[in-house]
Every structure is written in C-alpha cells, then in structure tokens.
mmCIF file of C-alpha atoms in Angstrom:
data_model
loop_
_atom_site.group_PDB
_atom_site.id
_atom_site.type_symbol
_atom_site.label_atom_id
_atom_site.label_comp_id
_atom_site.label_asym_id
_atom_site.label_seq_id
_atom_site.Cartn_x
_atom_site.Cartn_y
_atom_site.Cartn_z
ATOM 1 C CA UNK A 5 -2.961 11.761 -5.161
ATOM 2 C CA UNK A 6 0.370 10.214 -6.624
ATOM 3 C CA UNK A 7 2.317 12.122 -8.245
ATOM 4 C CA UNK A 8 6.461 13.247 -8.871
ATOM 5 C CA UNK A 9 7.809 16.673 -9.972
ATOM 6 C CA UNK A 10 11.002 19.119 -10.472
ATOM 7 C CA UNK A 11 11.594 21.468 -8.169
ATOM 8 C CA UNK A 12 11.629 25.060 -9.626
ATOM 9 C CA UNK A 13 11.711 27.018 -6.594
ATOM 10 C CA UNK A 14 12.256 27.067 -2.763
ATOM 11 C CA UNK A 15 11.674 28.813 0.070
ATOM 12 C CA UNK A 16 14.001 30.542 2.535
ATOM 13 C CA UNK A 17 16.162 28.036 4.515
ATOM 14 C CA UNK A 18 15.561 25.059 2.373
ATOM 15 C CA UNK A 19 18.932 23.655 2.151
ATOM 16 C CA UNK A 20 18.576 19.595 0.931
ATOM 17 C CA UNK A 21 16.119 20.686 -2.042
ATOM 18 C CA UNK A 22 17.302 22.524 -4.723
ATOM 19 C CA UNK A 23 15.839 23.755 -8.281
ATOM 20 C CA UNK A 24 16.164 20.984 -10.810
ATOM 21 C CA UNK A 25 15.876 18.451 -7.937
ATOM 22 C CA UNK A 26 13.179 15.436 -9.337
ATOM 23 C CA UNK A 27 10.738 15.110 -6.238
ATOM 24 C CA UNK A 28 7.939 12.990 -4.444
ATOM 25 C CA UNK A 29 5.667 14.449 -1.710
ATOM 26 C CA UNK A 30 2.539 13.560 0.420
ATOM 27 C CA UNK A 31 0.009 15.412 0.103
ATOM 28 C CA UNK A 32 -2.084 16.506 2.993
ATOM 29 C CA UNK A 33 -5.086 17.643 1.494
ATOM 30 C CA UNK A 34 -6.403 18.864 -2.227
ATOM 31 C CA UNK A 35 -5.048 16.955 -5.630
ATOM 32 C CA UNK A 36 -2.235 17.244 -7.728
ATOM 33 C CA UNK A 37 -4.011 17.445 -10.777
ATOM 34 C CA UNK A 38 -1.911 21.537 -11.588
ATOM 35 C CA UNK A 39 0.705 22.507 -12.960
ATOM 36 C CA UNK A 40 2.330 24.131 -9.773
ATOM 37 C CA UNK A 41 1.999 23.355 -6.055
ATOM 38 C CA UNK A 42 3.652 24.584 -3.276
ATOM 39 C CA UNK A 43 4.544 21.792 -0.443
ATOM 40 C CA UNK A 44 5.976 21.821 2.855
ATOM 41 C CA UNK A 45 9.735 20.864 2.943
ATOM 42 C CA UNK A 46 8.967 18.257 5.574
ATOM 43 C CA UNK A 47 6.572 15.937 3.160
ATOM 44 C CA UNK A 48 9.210 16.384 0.132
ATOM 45 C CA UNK A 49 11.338 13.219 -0.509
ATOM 46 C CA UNK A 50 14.285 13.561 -3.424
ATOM 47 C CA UNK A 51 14.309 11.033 -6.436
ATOM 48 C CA UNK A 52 17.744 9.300 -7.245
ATOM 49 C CA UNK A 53 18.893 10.464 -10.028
ATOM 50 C CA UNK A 54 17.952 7.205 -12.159
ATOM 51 C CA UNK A 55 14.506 7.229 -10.974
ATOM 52 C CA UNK A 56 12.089 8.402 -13.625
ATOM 53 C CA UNK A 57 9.336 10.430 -12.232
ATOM 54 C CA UNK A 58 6.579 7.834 -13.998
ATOM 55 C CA UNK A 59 8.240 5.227 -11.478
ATOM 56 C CA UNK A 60 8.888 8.188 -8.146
ATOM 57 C CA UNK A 61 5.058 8.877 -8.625
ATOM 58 C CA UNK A 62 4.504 5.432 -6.688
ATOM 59 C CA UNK A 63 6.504 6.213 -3.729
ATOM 60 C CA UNK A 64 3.086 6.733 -1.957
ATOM 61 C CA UNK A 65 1.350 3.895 -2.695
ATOM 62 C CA UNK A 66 4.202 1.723 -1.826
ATOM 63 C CA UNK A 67 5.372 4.235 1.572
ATOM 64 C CA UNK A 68 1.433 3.535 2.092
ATOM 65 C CA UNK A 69 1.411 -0.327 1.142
ATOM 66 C CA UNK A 70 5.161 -0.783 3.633
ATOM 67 C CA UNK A 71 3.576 1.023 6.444
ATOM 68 C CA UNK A 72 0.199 -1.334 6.586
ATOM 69 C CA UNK A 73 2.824 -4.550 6.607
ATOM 70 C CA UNK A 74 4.976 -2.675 9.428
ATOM 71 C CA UNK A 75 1.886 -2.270 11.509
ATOM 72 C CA UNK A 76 0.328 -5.679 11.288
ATOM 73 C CA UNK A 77 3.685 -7.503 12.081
ATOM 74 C CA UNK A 78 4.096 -9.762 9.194
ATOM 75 C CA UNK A 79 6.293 -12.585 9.899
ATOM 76 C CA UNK A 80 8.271 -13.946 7.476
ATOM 77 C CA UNK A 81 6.461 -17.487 7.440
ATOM 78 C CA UNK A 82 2.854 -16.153 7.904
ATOM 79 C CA UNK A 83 0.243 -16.771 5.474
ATOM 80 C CA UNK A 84 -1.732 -13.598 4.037
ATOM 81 C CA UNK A 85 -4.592 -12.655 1.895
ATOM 82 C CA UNK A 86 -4.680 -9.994 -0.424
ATOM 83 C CA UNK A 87 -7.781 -8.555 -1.384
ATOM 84 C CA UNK A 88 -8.213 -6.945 -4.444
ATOM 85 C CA UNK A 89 -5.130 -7.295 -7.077
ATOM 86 C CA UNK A 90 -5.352 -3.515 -7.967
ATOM 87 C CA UNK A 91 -2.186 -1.506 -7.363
ATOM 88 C CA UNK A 92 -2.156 -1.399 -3.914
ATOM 89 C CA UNK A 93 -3.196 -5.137 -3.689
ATOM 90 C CA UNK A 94 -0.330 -6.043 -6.190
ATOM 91 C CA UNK A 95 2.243 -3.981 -4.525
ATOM 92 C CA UNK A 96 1.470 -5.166 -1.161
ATOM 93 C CA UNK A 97 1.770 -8.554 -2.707
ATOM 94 C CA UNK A 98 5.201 -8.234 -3.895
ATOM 95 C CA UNK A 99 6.539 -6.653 -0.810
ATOM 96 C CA UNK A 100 5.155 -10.072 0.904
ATOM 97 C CA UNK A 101 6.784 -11.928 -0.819
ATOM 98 C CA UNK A 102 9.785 -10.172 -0.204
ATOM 99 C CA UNK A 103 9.366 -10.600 3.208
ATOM 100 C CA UNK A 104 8.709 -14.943 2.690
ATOM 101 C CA UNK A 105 5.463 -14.884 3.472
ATOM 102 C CA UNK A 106 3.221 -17.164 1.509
ATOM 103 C CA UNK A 107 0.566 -14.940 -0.586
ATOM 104 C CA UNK A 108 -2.787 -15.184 -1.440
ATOM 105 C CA UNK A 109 -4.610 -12.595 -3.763
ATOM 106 C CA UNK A 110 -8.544 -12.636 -3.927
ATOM 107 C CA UNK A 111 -9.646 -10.698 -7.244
ATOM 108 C CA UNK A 112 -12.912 -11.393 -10.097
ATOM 109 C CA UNK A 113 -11.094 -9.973 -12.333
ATOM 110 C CA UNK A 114 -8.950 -12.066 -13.988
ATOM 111 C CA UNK A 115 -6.136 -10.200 -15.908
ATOM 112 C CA UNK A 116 -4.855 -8.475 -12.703
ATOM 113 C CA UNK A 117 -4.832 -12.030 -11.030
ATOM 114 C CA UNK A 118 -2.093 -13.234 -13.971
ATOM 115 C CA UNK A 119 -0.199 -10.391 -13.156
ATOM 116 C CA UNK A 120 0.884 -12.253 -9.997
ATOM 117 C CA UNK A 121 1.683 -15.088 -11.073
ATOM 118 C CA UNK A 122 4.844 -14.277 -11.542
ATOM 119 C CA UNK A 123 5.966 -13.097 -8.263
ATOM 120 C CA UNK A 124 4.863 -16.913 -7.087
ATOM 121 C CA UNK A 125 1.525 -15.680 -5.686
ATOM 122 C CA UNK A 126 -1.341 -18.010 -5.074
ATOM 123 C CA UNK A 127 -4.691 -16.792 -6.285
ATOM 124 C CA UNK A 128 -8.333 -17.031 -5.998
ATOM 125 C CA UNK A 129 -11.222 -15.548 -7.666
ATOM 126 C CA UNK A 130 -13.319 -16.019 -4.831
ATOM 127 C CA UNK A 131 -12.292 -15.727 -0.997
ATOM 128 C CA UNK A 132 -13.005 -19.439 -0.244
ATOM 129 C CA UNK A 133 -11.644 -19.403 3.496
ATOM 130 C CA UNK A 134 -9.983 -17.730 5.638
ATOM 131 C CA UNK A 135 -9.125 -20.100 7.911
ATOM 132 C CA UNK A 136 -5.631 -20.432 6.640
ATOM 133 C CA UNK A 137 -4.736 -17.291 6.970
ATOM 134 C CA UNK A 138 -2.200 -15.423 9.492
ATOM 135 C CA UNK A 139 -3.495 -11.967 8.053
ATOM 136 C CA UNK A 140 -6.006 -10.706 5.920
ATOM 137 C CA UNK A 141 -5.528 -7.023 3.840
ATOM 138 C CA UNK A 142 -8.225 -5.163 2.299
ATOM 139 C CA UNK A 143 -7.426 -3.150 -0.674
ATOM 140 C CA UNK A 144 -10.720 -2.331 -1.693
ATOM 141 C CA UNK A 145 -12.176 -0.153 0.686
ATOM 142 C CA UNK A 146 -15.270 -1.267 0.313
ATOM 143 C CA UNK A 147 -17.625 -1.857 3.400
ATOM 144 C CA UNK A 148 -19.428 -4.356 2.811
ATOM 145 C CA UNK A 149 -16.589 -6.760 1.955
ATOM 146 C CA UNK A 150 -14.529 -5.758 4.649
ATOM 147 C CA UNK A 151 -17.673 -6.010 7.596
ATOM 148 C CA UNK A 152 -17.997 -9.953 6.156
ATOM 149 C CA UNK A 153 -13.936 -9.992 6.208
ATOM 150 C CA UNK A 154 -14.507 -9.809 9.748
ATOM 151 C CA UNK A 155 -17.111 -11.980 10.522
ATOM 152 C CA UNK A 156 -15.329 -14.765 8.872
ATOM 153 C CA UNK A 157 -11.525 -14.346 10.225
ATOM 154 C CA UNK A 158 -10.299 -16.405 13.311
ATOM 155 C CA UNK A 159 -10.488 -14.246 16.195
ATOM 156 C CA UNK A 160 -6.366 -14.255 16.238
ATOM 157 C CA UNK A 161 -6.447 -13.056 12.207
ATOM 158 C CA UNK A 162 -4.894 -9.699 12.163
ATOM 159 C CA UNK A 163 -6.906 -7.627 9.571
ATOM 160 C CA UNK A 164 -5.377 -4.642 7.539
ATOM 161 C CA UNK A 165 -7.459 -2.277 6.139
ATOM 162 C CA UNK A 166 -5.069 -0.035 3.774
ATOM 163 C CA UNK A 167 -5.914 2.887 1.219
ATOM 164 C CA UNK A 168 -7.362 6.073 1.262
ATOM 165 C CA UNK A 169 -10.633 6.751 4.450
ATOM 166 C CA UNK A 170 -9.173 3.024 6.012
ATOM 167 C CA UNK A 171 -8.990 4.518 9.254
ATOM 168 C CA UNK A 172 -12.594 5.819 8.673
ATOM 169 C CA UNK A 173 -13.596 2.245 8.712
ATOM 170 C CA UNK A 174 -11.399 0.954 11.078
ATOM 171 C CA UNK A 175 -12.869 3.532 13.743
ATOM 172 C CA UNK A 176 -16.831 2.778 11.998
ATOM 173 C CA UNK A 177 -16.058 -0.914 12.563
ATOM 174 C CA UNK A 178 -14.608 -0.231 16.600
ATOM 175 C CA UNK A 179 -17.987 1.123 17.080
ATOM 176 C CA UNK A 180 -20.243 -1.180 15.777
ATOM 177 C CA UNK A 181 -18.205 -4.502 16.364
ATOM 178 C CA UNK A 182 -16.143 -3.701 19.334
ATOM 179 C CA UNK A 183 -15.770 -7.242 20.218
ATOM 180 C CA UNK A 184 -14.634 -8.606 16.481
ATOM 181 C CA UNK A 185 -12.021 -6.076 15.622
ATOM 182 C CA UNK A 186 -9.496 -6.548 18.397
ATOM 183 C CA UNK A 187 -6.578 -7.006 15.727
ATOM 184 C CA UNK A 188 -7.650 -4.450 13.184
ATOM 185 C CA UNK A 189 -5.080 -2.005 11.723
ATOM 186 C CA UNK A 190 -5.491 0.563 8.912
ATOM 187 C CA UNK A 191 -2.892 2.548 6.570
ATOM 188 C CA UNK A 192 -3.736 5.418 4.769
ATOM 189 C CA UNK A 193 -0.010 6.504 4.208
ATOM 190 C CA UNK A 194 3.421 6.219 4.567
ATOM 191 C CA UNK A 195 5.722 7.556 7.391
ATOM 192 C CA UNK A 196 9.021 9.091 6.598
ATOM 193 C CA UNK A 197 11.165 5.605 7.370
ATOM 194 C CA UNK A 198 8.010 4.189 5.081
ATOM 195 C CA UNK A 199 8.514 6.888 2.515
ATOM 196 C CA UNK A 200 12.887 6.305 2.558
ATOM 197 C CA UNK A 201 12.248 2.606 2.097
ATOM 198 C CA UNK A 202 9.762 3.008 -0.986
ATOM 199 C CA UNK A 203 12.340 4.928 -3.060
ATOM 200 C CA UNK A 204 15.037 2.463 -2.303
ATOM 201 C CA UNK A 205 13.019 -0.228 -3.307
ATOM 202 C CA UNK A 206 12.403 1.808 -6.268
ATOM 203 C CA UNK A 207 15.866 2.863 -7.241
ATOM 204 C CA UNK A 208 17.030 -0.943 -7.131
ATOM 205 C CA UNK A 209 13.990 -2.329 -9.502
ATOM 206 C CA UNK A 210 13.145 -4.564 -6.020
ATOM 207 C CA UNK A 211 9.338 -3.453 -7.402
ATOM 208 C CA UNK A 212 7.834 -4.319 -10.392
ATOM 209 C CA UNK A 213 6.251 -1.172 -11.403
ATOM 210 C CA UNK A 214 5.454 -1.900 -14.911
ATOM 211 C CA UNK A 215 2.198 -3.759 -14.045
ATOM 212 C CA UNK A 216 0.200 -0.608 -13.605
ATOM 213 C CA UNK A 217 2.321 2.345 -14.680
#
C-alpha cells in the first residue's frame, strides 16, 4: 500500500496541490500497484522538495508506526519490546529510541536483528521474558504469537498491536480474552498530525530509511 507520486492533475477547488507537486497519500481501499489513481484531496500529503519519492513512499509506515507509540503512551524511560525487526518493527524501533526509551527487538532472523544495532537497540532471537517490559509491540500480525504475547505480559504491560487487520485482532482478542486485554491498542495507520510528523522526520534524515528501501 506504500507508495509516492507526481501530481498531474486536480480537481476543481484544489488549491495547496498543484501539477508537478511530488505526493504521499493513504489509501482507503484497493492497491497502488497502476499507473494512475485518483485520491481524495484530504488523504494527499506534499513531499519537500528534497524528499525523493523512494524515501516519501514510507510516510505510511512511519505515520502508521508514530500513531501506535502516540496511543500506547510511551514514556521516555519505559522499556519496550519490539516484535519482529521487519520495517515496521525497525522503524518503530528507531522512533523509540528517539523518544529514550530503552529497546528491545525480538526477531529469528538474524540479518534484520544487526540492522539495529546501530541505533543502540538490544536484541533477542527469542522473546525470553517479558517481565521487564513497560510495553510490548507486535509487528507481525500473526495470531498465534500475539494470543501467547498476552498470556505472558504483566497485567499493567500495555500491548500494541500495529500493521495492517491489527484492529481485527485487537477486537478478536476483546472477545475471547476480555479479562487479559485491558491495555491493548492497535494501529493500522497514521492520522494527519501522524502523517505531518512522518515527512518531517523524513525531510531531516531523523529516519534511517536505507535499511529496507
């Protein structure tokens, strides 16, 4: 679903957008796998003029990755979890540490691991405990992992379940573990202040992008 464009035409009344204009948008349904596609002038966020589109195209999974953090309430001296050191799981890394919060990714695969090593994050190949931990994110979307996520976290753990059908599982796991999901939150995408945020973080290289671009 991530992708950046040029404007070539707009509509009647459009006045911030123009032809020419380098572009990011959130899509609300279908894929952007076309040449064209027409999109409402409310989910349309302009690139900077340095940005390349390669680096605009991750707006959305950062807009998605800062709205997750927003919602659980990360404090700056909390300790998280990261599962999964994909994308999502690296960028949400990076924006903790940003933040000061000590970081812990959870990955088997190895080479995505070593990509965090340089933003000072802790890793694990296995989830050992999670008794240390402030708040736990899921990046994988996979049920399974995230049902025994929940049976192992302290009942004060926040848990974040972020990516695309998270709120699917959020509202699956309300109704069949009302009692263990009292501080669950999901993020399938960004907001507009989430959205503003991810291209200024962008624009001044405060992401590493090159890791999976």
């Amino acid at each position: 679903r991530e992708y950046s464009g040029i404007v070539v035409a707009t509509g009647n009344g459009v006045k911030r957008i123009h032809p020419g204009d380098k572009v990011v948008s959130q899509l609300s349904r279908g894929g952007s796998y076309t040449h064209y596609l027409k999109v409402p002038k409310t989910n349309l966020y302009k690139l900077p003029p340095g940005v390349l589109l390669k680096q605009g195209s991750q707006a959305d999974s950062i807009s998605t990755c800062l709205n997750g953090i927003r919602r659980l309430g990360v404090q700056d001296r909390d300790t998280t979890c990261v599962i999964g050191a994909g994308p999502l799981g690296n960028i949400c890394a990076q924006i903790l540490r940003r933040k000061g919060s000590d970081v812990m990714a959870v990955d088997q695969d190895e080479r995505l691991l070593r990509l965090l090593h340089k933003y000072d994050v802790n890793t694990w190949q296995d989830l050992e405990s999670t008794d240390r931990f402030d708040c736990l994110i899921d990046t994988t979307g996979r049920q399974q992992e995230v049902s025994q996520l929940i049976e192992r976290a302290k009942p004060s753990t926040k848990i974040l379940l972020i990516g695309p059908n998270s709120k699917e599982m959020m509202q699956h796991f309300e109704g069949v573990m009302p009692n263990d999901v009292r501080n669950l939150y999901a993020s399938e995408f960004g907001e507009s202040q989430d959205w503003v945020e991810a291209i200024h973080l962008i624009q001044n290289y405060a992401i590493n992008l090159e890791d999976h671009t």
